[in-house]
Tab-separated table of C-alpha atoms in Angstrom:
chain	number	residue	atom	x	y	z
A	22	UNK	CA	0.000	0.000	0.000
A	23	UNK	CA	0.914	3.196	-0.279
A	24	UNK	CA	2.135	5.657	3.302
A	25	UNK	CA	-0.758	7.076	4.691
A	26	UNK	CA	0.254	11.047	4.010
A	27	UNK	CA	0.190	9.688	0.173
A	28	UNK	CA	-2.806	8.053	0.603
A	29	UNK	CA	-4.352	11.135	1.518
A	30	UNK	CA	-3.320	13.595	-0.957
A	31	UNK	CA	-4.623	14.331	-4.374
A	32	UNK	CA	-4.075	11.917	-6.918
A	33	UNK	CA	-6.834	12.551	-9.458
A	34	UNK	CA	-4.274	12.255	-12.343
A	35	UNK	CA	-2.628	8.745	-10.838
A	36	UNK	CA	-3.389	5.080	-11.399
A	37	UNK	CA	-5.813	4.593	-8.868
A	38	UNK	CA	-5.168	2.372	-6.129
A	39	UNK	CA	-4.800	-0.877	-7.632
A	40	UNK	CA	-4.650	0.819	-11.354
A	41	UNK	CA	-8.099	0.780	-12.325
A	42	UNK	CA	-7.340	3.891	-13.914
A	43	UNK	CA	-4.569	3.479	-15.690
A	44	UNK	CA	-6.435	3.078	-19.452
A	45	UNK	CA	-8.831	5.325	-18.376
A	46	UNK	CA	-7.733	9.005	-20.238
A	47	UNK	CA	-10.442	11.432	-20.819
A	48	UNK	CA	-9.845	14.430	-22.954
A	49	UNK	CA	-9.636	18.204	-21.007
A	50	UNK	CA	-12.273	19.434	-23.501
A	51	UNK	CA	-15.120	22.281	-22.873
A	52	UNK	CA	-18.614	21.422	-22.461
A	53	UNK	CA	-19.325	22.244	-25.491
A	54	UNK	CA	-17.136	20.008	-26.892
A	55	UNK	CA	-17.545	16.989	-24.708
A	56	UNK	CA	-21.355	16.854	-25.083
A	57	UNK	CA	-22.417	18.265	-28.576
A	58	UNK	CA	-21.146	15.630	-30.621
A	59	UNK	CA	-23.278	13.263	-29.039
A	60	UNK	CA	-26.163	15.028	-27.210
A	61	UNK	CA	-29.008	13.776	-29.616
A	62	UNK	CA	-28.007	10.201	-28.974
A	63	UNK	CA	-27.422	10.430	-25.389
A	64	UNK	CA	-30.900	12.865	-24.882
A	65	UNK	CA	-32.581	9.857	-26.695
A	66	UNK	CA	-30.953	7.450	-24.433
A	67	UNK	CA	-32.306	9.661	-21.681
A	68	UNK	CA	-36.040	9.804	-22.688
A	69	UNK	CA	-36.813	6.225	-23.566
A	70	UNK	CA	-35.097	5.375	-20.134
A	71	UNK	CA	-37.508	7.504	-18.630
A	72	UNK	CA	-40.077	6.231	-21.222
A	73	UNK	CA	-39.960	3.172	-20.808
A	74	UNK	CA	-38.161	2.070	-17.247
A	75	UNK	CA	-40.538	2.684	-13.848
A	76	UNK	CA	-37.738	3.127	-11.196
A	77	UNK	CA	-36.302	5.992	-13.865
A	78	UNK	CA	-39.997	7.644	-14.699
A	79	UNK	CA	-40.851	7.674	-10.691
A	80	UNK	CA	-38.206	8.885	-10.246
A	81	UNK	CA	-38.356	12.118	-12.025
A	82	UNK	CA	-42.098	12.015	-10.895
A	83	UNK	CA	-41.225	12.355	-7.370
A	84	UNK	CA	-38.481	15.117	-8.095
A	85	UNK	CA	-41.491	16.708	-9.765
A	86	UNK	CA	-43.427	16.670	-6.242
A	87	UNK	CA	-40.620	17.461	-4.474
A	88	UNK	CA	-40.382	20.620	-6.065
A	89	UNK	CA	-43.177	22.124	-7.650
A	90	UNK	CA	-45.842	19.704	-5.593
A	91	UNK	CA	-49.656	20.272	-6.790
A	92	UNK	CA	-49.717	24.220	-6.596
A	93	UNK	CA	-47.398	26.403	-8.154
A	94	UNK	CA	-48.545	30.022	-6.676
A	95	UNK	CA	-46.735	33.407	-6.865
A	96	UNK	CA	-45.125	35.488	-3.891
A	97	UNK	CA	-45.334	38.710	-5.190
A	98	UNK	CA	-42.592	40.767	-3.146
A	99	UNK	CA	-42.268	44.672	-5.161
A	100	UNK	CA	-40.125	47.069	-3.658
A	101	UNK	CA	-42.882	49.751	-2.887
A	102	UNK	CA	-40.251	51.952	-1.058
A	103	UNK	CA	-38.134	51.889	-4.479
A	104	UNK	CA	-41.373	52.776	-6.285
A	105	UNK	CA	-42.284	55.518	-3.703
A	106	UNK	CA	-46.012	53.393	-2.566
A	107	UNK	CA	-47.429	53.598	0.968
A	108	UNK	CA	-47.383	50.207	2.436
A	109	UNK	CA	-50.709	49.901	2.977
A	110	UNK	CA	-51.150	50.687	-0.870
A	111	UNK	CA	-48.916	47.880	-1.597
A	112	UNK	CA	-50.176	45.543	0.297
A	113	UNK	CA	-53.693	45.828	-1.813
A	114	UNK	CA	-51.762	46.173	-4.880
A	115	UNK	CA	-50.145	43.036	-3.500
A	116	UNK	CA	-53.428	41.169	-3.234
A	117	UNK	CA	-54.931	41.940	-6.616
A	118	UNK	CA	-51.451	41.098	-8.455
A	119	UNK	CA	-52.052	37.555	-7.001
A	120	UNK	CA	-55.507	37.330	-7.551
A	121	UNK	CA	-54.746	37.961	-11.140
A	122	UNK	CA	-51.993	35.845	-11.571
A	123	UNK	CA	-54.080	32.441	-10.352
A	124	UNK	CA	-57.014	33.436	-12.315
A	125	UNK	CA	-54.786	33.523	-15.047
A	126	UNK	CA	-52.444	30.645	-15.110
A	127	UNK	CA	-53.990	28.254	-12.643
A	128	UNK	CA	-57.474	29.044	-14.331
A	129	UNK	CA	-60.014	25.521	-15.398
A	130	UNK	CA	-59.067	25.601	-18.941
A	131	UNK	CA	-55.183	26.567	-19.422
A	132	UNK	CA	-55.579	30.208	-20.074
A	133	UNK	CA	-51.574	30.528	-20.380
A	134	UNK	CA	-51.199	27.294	-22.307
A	135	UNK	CA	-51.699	28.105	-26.336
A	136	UNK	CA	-52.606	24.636	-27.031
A	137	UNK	CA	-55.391	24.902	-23.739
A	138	UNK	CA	-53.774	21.615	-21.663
A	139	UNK	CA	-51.950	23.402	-19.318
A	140	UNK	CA	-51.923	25.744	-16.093
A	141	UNK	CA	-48.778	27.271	-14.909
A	142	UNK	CA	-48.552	24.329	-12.287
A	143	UNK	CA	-48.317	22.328	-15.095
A	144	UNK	CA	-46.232	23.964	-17.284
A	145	UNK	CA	-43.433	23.840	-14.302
A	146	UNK	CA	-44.035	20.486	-13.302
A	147	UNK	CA	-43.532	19.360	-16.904
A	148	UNK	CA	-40.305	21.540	-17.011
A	149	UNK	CA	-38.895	20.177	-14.164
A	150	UNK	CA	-39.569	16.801	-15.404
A	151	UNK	CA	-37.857	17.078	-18.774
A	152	UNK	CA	-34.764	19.695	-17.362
A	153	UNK	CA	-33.898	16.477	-15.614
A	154	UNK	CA	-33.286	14.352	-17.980
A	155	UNK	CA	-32.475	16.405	-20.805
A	156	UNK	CA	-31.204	19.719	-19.129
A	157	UNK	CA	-33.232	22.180	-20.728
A	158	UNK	CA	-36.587	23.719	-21.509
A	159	UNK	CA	-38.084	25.509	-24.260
A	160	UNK	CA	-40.970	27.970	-24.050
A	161	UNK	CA	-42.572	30.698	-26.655
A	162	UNK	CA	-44.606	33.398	-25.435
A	163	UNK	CA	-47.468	33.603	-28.185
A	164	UNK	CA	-49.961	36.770	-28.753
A	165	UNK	CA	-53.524	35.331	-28.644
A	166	UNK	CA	-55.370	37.929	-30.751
A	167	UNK	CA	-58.302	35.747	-31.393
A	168	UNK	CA	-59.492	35.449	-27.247
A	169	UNK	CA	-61.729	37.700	-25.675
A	170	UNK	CA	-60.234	37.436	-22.586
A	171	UNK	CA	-58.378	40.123	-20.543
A	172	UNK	CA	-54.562	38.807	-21.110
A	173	UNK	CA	-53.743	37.932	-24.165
A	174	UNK	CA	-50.181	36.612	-23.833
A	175	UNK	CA	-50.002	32.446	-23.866
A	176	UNK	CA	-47.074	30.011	-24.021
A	177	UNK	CA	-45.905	27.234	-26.038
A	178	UNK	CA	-44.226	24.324	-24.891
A	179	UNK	CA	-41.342	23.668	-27.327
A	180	UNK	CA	-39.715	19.787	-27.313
A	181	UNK	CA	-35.958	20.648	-26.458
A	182	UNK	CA	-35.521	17.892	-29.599
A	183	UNK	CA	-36.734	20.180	-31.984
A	184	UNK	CA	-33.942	22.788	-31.023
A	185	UNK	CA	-31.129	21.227	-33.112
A	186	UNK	CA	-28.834	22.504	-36.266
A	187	UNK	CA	-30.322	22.550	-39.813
A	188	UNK	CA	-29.581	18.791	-41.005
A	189	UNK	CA	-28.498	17.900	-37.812
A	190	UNK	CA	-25.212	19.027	-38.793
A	191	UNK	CA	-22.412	19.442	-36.316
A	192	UNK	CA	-22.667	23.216	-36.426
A	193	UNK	CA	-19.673	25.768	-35.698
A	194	UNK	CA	-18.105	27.903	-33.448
A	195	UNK	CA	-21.497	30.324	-33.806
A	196	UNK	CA	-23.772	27.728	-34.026
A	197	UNK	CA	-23.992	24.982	-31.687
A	198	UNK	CA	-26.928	22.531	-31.153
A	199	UNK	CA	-29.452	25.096	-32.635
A	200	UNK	CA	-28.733	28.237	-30.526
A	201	UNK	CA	-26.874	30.895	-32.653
A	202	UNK	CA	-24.627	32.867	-30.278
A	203	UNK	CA	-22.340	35.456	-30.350
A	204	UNK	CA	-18.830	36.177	-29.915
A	205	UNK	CA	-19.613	36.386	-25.841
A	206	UNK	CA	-21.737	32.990	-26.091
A	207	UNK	CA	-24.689	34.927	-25.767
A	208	UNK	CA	-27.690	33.683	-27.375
A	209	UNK	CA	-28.818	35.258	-30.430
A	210	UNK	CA	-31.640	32.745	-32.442
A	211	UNK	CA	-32.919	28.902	-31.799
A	212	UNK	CA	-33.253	26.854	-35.381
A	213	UNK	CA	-36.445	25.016	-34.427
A	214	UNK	CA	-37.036	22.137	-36.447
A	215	UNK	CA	-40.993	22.329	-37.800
A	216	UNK	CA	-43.141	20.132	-36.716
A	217	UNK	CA	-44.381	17.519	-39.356
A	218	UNK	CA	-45.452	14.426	-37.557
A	219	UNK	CA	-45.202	11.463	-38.476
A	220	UNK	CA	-42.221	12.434	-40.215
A	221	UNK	CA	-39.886	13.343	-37.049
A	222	UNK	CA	-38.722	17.015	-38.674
A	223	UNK	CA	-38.060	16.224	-42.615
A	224	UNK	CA	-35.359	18.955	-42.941
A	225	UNK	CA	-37.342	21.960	-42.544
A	226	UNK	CA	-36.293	24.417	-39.683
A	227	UNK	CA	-37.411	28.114	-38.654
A	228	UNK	CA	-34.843	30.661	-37.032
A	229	UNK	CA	-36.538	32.396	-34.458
A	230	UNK	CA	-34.528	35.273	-32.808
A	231	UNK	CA	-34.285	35.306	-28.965
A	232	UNK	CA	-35.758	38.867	-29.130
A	233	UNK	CA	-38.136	40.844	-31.543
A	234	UNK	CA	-37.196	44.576	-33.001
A	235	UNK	CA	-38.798	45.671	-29.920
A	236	UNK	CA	-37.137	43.883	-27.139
A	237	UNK	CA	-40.094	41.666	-26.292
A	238	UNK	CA	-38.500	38.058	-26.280
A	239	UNK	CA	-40.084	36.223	-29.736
């Protein structure tokens, strides 16, 4: 064996104590580049786990209720000293912001959902559920001009799937997995693959920018 003050130091780059790790060499590479070459595959790996296996889809059911649970409501905490309001004016204004926002997005028949299934409880329970085993979420805010009722704005639930390069091609160094970026890795655009079941995205994709002319994220 090896002396005990040895032992105990740091020997992340060594052989491991009976050289288990001796064949094992890993590239230093940046996220980027350790996960994008593969990140459909292994994403599809992920879901039909989680698809398919019970201990792997209870188990990202129970991270759902561990944190979102049944009820997903707002705290609404404004600075009304910052926005020079009395206190007892902010606590009403307090009140009716709340009121508002669950007879909006917890409302019967999914208000904020575009496609009508889902409340806001729903929307971030089914986040949750797919961040974990595919690390990301995609929503679009969508103007509803056709409703009558009093807020118009509603959400799409993107499949993180659909965010990918045209062709599926390995993309470049302002390009990667779908998300155009700039020279600070900020993102720019998503290429969203259309939507053409049963064909699984033929080869037609839209570029949607991150933010309209006017600021308002697209």
């Amino acid at each position: 064996g090896a002396p005990l003050r040895e032992s105990m130091g740091y020997s992340g780059g060594g052989t491991g104590f009976g050289g288990q790790l001796t064949d094992w060499m890993p590239g230093a590479e940046s996220v980027d580049a350790a996960l994008l070459p593969s990140l459909r595959l292994g994403n599809a790996r992920a879901d039909d786990l989680v698809r398919n296996n019970g201990i792997a889809a209870n188990a990202v059911s129970l991270h759902k209720d561990h944190i979102v649970g049944h009820l997903f409501l707002i705290s609404y905490r404004p600075n009304w000293q910052y926005l020079g309001m009395r206190e007892s004016a902010a606590r009403s204004f307090i009140n009716e912001v709340e009121s508002a926002w669950t007879e909006y997005c917890d409302g019967i028949f999914g208000e904020i959902d575009i496609e009508g299934k889902r409340t806001f409880t729903e929307f971030i329970r089914e986040g949750v559920g797919v961040h974990a085993f595919n690390g990301e979420i995609f929503l679009q805010p969508v103007w509803d001009a056709e409703t009558t009722q009093l807020f118009r704005t509603r959400f799409k639930a993107i499949s993180p799937k659909r965010i990918d390069t045209p062709g599926h091609a390995m993309g470049n160094k302002q390009l990667r997995a779908g998300v155009e970026v700039d020279r600070n890795g900020k993102a720019l655009a998503y290429h969203v693959c259309d939507d053409d079941w049963p064909l699984s995205g033929a080869g037609q994709w839209t570029r949607i920018p991150k933010y309209l002319p006017s600021g308002r994220p697209a």
